[in-house]
Coordinates of C-alpha atoms and ligand atoms in Angstrom, one line a residue:
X154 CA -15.4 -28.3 -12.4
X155 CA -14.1 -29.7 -8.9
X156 CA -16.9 -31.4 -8.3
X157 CA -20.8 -30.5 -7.9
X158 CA -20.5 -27.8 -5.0
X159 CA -21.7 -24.5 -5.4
X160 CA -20.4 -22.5 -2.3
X161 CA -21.7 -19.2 -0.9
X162 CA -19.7 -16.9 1.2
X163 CA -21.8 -14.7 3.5
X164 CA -20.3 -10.9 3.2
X165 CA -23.0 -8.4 3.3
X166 CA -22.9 -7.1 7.0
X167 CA -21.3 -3.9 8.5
X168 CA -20.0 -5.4 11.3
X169 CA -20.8 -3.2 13.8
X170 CA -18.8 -4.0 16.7
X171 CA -15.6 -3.7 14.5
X172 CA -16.0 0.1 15.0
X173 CA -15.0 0.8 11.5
X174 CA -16.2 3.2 8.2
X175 CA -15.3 -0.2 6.5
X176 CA -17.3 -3.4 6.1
X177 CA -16.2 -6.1 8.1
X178 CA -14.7 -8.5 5.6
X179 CA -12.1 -5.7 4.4
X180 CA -10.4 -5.8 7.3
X181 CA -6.7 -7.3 6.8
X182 CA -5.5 -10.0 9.2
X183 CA -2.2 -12.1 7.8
X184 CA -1.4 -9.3 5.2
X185 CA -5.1 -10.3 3.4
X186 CA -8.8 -9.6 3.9
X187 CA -10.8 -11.6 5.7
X188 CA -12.8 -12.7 2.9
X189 CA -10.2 -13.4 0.2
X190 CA -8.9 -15.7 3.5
X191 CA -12.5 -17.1 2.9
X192 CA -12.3 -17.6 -0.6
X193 CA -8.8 -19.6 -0.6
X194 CA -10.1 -21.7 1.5
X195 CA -13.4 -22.3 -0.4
X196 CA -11.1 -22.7 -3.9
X197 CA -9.9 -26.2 -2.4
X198 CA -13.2 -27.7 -3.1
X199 CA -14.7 -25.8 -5.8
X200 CA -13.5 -23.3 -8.8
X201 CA -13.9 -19.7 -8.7
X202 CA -17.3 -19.8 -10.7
X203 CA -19.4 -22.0 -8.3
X204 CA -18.1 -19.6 -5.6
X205 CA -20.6 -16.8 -4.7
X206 CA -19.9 -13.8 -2.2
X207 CA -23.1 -12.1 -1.1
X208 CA -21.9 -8.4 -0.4
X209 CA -24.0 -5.5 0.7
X210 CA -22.1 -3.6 3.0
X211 CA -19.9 -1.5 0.8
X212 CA -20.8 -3.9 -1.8
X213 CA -18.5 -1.9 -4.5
X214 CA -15.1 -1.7 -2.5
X215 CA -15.5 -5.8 -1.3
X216 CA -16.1 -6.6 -4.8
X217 CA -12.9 -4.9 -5.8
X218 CA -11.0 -6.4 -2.6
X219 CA -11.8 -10.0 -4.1
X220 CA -8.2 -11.1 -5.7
X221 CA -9.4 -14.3 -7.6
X222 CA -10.8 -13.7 -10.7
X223 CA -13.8 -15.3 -12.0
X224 CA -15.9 -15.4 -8.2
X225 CA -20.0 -14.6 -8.1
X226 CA -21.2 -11.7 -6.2
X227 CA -24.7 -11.6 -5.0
X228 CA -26.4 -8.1 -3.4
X229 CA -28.2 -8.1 -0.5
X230 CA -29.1 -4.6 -0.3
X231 CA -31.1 -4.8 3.3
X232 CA -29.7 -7.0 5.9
X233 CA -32.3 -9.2 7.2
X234 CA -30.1 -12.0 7.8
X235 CA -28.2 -14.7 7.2
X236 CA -31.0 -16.9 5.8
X237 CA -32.1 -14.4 3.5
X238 CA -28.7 -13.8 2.4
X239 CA -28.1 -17.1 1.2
X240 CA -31.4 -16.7 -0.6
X241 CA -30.2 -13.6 -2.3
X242 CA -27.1 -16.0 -3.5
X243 CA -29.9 -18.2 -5.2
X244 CA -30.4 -16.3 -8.6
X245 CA -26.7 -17.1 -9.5
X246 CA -26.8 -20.6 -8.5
X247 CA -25.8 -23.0 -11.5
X248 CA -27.1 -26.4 -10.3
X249 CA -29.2 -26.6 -7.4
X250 CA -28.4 -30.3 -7.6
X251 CA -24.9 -31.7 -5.4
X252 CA -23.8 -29.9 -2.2
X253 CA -24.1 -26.6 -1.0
X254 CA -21.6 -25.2 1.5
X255 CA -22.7 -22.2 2.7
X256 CA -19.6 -19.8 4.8
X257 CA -19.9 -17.2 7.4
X258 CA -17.7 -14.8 5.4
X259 CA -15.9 -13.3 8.5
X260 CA -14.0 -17.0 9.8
X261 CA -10.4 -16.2 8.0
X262 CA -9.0 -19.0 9.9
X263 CA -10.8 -22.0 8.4
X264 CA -8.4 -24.8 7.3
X265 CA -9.7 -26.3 4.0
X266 CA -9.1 -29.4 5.2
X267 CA -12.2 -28.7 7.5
X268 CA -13.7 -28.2 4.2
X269 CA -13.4 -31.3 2.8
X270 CA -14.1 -33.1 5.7
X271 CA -17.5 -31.6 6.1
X272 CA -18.3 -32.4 2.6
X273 CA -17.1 -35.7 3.0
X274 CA -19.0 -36.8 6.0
X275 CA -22.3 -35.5 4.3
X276 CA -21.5 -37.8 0.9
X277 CA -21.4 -40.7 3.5
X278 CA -24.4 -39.7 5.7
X279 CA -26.4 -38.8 2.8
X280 CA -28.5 -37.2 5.6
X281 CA -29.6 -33.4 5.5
X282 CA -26.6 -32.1 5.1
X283 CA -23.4 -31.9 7.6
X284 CA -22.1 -29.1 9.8
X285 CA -19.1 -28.5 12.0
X286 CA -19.2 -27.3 15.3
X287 CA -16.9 -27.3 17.8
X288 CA -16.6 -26.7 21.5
X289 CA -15.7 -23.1 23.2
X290 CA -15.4 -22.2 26.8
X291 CA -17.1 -19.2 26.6
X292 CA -20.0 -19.5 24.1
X293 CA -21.4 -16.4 24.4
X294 CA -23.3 -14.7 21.5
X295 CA -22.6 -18.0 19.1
X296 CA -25.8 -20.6 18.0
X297 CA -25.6 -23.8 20.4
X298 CA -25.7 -27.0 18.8
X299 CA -28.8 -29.0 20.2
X300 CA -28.0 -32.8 19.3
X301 CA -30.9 -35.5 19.4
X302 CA -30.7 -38.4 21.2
X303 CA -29.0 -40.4 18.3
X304 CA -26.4 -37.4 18.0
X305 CA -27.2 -35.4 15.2
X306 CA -28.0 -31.8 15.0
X307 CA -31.5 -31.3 15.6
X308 CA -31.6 -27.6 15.9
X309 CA -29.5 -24.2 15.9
X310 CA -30.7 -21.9 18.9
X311 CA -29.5 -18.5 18.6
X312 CA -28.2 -16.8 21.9
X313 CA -31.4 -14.7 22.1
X314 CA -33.9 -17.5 22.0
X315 CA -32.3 -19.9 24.1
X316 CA -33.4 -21.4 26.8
X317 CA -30.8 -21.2 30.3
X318 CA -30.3 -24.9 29.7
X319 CA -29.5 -24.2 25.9
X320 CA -27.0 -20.9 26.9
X321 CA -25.0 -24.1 29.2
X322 CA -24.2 -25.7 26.0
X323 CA -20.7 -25.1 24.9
X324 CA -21.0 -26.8 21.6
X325 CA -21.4 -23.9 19.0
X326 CA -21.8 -22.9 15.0
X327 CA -19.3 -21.4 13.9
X328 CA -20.9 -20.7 10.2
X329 CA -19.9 -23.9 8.3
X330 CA -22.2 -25.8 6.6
X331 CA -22.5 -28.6 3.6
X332 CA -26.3 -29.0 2.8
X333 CA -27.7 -31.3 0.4
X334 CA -28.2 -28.1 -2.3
X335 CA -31.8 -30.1 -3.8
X336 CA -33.5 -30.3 0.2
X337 CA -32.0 -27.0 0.8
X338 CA -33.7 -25.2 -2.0
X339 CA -36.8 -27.3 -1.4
X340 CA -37.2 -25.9 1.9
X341 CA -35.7 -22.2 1.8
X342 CA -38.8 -21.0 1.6
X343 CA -40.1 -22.2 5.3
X344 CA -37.6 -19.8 7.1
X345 CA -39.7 -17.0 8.7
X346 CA -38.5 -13.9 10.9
X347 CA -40.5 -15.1 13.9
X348 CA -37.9 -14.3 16.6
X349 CA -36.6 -11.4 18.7
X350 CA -34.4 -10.3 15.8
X351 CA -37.0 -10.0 13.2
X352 CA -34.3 -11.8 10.8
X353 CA -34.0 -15.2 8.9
X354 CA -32.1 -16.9 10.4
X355 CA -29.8 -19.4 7.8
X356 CA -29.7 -21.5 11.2
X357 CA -33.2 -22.6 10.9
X358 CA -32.8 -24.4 8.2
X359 CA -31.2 -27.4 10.7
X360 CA -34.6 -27.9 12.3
X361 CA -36.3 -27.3 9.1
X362 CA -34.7 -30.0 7.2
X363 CA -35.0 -32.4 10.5
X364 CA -38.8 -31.6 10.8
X365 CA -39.0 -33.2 6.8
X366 CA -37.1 -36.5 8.3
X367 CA -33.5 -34.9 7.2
X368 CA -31.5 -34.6 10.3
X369 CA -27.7 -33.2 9.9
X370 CA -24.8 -34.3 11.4
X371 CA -22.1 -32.5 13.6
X372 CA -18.2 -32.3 12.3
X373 CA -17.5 -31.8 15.8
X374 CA -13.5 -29.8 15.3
X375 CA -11.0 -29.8 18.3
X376 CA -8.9 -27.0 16.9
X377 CA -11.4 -24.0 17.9
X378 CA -9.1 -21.5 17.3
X379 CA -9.5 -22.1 13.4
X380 CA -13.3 -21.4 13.8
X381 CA -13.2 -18.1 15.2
X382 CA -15.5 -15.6 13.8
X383 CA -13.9 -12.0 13.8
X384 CA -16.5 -9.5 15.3
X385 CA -14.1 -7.0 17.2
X386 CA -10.6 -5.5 16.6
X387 CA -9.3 -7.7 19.2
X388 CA -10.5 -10.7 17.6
X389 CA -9.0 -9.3 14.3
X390 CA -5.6 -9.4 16.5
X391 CA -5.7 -13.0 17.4
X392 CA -6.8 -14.2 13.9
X393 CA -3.5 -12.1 12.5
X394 CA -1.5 -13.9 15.2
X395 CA -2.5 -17.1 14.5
X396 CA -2.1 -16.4 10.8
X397 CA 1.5 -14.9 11.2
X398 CA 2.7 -18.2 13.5
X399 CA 0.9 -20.7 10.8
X400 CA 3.2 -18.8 8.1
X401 CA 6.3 -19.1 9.6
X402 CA 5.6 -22.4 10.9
X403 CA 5.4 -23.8 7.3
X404 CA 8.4 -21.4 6.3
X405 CA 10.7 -23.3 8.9
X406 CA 9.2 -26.8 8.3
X407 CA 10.1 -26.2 4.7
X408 CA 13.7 -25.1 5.4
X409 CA 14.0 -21.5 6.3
X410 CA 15.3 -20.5 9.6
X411 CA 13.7 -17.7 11.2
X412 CA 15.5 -16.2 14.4
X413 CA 12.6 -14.7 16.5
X414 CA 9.3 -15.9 14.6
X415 CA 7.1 -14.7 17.1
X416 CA 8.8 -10.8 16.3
X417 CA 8.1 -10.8 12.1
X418 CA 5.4 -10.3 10.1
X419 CA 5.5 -12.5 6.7
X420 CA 2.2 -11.8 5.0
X421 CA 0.4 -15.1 3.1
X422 CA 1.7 -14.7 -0.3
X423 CA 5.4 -15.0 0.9
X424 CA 7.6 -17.6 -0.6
X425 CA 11.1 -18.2 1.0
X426 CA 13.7 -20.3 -0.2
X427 CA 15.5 -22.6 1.8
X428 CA 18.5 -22.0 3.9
X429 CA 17.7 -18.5 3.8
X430 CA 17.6 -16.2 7.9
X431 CA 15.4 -14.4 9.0
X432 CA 16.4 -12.4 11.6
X433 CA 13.9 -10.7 14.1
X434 CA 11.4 -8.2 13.3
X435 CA 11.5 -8.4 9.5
X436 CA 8.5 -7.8 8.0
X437 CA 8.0 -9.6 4.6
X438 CA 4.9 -8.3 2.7
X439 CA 2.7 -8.1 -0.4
X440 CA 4.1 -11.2 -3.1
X441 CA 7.7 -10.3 -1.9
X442 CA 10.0 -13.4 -2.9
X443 CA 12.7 -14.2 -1.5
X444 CA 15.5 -17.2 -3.1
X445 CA 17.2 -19.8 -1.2
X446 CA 20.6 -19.4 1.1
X447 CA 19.7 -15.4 1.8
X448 CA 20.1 -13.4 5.2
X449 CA 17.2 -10.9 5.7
X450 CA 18.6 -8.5 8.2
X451 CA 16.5 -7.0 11.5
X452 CA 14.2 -4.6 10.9
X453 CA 14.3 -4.7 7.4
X454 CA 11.0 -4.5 5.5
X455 CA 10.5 -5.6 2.1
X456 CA 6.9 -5.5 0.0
X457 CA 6.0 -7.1 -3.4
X458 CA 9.8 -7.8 -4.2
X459 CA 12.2 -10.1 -5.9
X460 CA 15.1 -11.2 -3.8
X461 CA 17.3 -14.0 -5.6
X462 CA 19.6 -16.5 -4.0
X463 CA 22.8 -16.1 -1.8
X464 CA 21.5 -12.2 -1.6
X465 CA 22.8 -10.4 1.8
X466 CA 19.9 -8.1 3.1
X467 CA 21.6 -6.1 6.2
X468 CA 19.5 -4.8 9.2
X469 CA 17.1 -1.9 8.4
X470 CA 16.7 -2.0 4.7
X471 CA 13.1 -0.3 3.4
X472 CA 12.6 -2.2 -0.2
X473 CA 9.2 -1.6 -2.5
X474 CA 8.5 -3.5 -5.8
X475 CA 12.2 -3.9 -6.5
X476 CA 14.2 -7.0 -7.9
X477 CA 17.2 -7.5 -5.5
X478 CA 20.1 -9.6 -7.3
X479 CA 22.8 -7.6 -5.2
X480 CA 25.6 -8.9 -3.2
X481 CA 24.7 -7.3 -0.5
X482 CA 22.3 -4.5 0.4
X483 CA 22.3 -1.8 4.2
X484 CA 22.5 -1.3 5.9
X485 CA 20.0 1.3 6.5
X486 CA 18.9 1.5 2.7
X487 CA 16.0 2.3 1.0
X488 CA 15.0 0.5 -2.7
X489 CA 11.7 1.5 -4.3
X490 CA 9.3 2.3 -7.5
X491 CA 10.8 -0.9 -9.8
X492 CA 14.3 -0.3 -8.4
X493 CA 16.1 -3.4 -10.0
X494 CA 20.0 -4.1 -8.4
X495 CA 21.3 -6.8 -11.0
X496 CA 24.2 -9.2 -9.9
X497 CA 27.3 -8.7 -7.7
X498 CA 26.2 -4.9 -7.2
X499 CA 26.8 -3.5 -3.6
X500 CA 24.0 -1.0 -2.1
X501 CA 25.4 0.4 1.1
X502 CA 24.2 2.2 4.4
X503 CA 22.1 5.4 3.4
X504 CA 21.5 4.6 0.2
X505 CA 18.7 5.4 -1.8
X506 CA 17.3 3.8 -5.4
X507 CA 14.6 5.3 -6.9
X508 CA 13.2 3.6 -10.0
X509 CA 17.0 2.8 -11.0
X510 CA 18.7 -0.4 -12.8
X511 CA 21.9 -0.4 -10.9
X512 CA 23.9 -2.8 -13.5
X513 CA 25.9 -6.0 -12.7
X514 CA 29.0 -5.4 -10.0
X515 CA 28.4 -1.6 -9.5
X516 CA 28.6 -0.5 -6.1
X517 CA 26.8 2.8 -4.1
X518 CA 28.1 2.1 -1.3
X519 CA 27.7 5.3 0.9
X520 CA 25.5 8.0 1.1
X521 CA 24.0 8.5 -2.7
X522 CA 20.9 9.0 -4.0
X523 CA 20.2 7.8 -7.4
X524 CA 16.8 8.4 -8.7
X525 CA 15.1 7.8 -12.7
X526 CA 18.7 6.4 -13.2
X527 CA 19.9 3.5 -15.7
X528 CA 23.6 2.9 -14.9
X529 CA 25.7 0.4 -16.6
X530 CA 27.9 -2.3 -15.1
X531 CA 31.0 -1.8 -13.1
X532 CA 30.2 1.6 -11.9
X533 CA 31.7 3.2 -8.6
X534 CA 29.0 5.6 -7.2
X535 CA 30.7 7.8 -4.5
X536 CA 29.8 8.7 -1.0
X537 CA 27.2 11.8 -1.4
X538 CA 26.5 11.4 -5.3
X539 CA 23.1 12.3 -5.8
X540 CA 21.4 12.6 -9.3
X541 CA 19.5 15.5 -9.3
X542 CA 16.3 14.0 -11.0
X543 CA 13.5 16.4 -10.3
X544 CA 13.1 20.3 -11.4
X545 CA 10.5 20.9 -9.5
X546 CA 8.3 20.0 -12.4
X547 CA 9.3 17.1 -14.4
X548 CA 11.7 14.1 -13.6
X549 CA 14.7 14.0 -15.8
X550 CA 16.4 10.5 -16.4
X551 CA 20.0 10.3 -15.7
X552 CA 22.3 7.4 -18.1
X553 CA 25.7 6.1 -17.1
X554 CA 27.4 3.6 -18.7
X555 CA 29.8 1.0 -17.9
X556 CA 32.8 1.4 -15.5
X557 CA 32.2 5.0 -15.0
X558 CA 33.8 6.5 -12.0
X559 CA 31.3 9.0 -10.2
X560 CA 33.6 11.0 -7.4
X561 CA 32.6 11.1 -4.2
X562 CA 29.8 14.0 -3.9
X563 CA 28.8 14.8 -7.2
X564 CA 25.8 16.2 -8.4
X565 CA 24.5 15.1 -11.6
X566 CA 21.8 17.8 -13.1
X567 CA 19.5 15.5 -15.2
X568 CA 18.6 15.0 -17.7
X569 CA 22.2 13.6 -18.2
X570 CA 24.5 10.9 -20.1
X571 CA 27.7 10.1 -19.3
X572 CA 29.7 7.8 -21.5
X573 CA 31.3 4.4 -21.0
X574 CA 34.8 4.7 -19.0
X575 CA 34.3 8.3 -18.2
X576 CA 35.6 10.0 -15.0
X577 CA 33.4 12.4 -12.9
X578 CA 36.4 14.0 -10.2
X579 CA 34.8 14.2 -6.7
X580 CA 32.4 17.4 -5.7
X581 CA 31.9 18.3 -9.3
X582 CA 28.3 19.3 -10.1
X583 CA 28.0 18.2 -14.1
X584 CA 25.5 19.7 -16.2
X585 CA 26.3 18.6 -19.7
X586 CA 26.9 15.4 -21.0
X587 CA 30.4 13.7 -20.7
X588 CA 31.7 11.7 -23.4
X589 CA 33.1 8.4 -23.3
X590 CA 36.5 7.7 -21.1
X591 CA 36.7 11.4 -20.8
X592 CA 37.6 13.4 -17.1
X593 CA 34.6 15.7 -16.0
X594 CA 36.1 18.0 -13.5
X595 CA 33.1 21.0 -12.4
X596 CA 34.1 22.8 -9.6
X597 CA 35.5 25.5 -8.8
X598 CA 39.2 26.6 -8.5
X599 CA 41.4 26.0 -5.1
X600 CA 42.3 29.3 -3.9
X601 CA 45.1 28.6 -1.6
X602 CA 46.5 31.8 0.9
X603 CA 49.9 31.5 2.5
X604 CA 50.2 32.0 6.1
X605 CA 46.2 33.6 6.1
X606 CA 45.5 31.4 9.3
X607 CA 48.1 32.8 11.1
X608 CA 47.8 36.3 10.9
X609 CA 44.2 35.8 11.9
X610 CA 45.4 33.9 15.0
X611 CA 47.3 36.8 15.9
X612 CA 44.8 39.5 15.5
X613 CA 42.2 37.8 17.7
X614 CA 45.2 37.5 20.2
X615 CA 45.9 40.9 20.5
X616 CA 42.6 41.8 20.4
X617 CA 41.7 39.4 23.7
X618 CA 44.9 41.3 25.3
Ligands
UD1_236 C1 -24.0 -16.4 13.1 C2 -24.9 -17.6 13.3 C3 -24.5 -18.2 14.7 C4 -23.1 -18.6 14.7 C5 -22.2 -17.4 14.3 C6 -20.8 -17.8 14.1 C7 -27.0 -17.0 12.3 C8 -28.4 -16.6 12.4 N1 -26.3 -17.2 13.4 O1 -24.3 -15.4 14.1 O2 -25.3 -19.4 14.9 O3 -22.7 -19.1 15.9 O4 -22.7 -16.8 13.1 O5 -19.9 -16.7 13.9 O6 -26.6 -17.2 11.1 N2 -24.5 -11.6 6.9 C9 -25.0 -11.3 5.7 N3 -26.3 -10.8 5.6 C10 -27.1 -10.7 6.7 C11 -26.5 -11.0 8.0 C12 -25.2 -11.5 8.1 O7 -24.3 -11.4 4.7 O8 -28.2 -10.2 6.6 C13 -23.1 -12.2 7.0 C14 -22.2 -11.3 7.8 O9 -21.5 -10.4 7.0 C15 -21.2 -12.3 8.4 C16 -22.0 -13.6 8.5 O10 -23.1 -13.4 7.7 O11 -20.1 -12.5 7.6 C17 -22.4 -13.9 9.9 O12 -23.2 -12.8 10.4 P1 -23.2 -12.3 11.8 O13 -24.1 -11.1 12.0 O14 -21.8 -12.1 12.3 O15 -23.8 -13.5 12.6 P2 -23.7 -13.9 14.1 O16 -24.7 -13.1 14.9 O17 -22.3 -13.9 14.5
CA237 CA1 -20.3 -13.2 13.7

């Protein structure tokens, strides 16, 4: 166990304002949901099983959007509010002894670093617990902080009880808060839904704890941006930017260079090694990883795939699930469904690999299409080969072996073998196997007709005359 914190994410509402069929925290900003966001940051001070998610919204799909394994899910089947959420979390509480940090579960900005800090500055208060706020310039719609004279928190006011002075203040809560868990608990029970909303309100709970002689302090953040709450589309936009310029800001501290960073789009998950370019609007998705001393080309888009060192990605190369070893790859190529290009290979402009293992120093450079296909090492694919994989019904694999020559524009009919060395002559279309080091010629005759082009010029002449 980290340490005695039990944290609970708050996840149940709609999130009307997004607009949206789908709860709130599903949404994706950085290439992840905003609550998984939530929950990384929460797993720097405690372990998956003192974490607990209240969901109601959709309560099924936000379960099964949760990537960490091992995280608490508490239902709050009615919405009454946050106060009675976090109540709703208290069945699956473990200890209600330690800290409490309780999360507004649509802040996918929050630095764990705020975190600890929170935490730390209640274990040196020892008051009623600690909470950050921080200062916006438009506070609209957000709780104010209302300090006492000694500068602690002495109450939340929601926007739609406050008072004109209290609307002025531009210290706000943006949904972070380290309670001491025994108070908390002690006192849950005093919340009441006597205001305009007819909800309990987790916010009470600051002049609650205050009223017993346990005042909480402020963790008063500078960085606001890391505190915003995502209630609109446009907010969702500005949480994704933010989260795309921390990425590659960390990429190019760590050694990557990235040409245009404000143009790509490298999703959370990412690793790059170092000495590797980016060049502009590459989008890098899903648990792609790419090695060290690569060149990602514009445009290209890669998701959940292996790319090893010194690899050569040109401009405008589509790759999916596939483990890249190549020499070079585009440009203008498309790699998908467990596609795997070992060592030295060559994939060239127009090219397409569909769940194929393209073995060591084989090149496609031009124009093919090579689909359910296992093909051996030191294989020259031809401009316009395409293996014929699907009947309309079933997909046929197709096997070549090493150092086969395929001729430019052959169609291989699967399901098909061709043997090691073999020889496939250009435009054949081959239907049967082809044994070992042996020629495959399937085409059809040359027919070849002396002097038929100029008698035909002639005619049309002396027809026009
Ligand atoms: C809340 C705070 C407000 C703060 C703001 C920061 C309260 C009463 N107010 O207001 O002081 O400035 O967040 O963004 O807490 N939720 C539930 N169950 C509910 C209601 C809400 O799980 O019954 C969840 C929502 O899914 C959301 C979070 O709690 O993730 C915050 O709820 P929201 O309705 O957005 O609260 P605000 O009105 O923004
Ligand atoms: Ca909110």
């Amino acid at each position: 166990m980290k340490s005695n914190v039990t944290v609970v994410i708050l996840a149940a509402g709609l999130g009307t304002r997004m607009r949206s069929e789908k709860a709130k925290v599903l949404h994706e900003a950085g290439g992840e949901t905003i609550l998984n966001h939530v929950i990384r940051a929460a797993l720097h001070v405690a372990d998956p099983e003192q974490i607990i998610a209240v969901v109601g919204h959709q309560a099924d799909r936000v379960k099964e959007s949760v990537t960490t394994p091992g995280i608490q899910f508490a239902e709050q089947s009615e919405q009454k509010g946050t106060g009675h959420a976090v109540l709703c979390a208290r069945a699956h509480v473990s200890s209600e002894k330690g800290e409490l940090l309780i999360l507004n579960g649509d802040g996918p900005l929050l630095k764990p670093s705020t975190l600890q800090s929170v935490l730390e500055l209640h274990r040196r208060r020892q008051l009623g617990g600690a909470i950050v706020t921080t200062e916006i310039s438009d506070p609209t719609g957000y709780g104010r902080i209302a300090r006492d004279s000694s500068g602690l928190v002495a109450a939340i006011v929601e926007q739609k009880s406050a008072s004109p002075n209290q609307l002025a203040i531009r210290e706000i809560n943006p949904g972070v808060y380290a309670f001491d868990a025994a108070l908390f608990w002690a006192h849950i029970g005093e919340l009441t839904p006597n205001n305009t909303a007819k909800e309990y309100y987790l916010t009470d709970m600051v002049a609650i704890l205050t009223a017993h002689g346990h005042p909480v302090a402020p963790l008063l953040v500078e960085d606001e941006t890391e505190l915003l709450g995502i209630n609109t589309r446009v907010e969702l936009a500005a949480a994704d930017r933010i989260l795309r310029s921390r990425k590659t800001t960390d990429l190019m501290l760590a050694g990557v260079t990235i040409e245009n960073p404000d143009s790509v789009l490298i999703d959370v998950d990412v690793q790059v090694g170092q000495d590797t370019v980016i060049e502009s609007n590459v989008q890098l998705r899903g648990r792609t990883r790419v090695g060290g001393n690569c060149r990602i080309g514009a445009g290209s888009v890669l998701r959940n795939c292996e790319v090893a060192d010194d690899v050569v990605i040109f401009p405008y190369v589509c790759a999916d699930a596939s483990k890249i070893h190549s020499a070079f790859v585009g440009p203008f190529a498309r790699l998908r469904m467990n596609t795997e290009a070992a060592a030295g290979t060559h994939i060239g402009n127009f090219v397409e690999l569909k769940n194929t293992r393209l073995g060591e120093g084989s090149k496609a450079n031009h124009l093919a299409y090579l689909g359910d296909a296992t093909i051996g090492s030191d294989v020259n694919v031809g401009a316009g080969a395409i293996t014929c994989n699907y009947d309309g019904l079933h997909k046929h694999p197709t096997r070549i072996g090493d150092k086969v020559f395929v001729g430019t524009n052959s169609t291989l009919i699967a399901p098909l073998e061709i043997g090691q060395g073999a020889y496939i002559a250009a435009g054949s279309v081959i239907t049967k196997n082809v044994d070992p080091d042996a020629l495959a010629i399937g085409r059809s005759h040359q027919a070849v007709k002396p002097g038929w082009a100029k008698r035909r010029r002639e005619i049309q002449e002396q027809e026009r005359s």
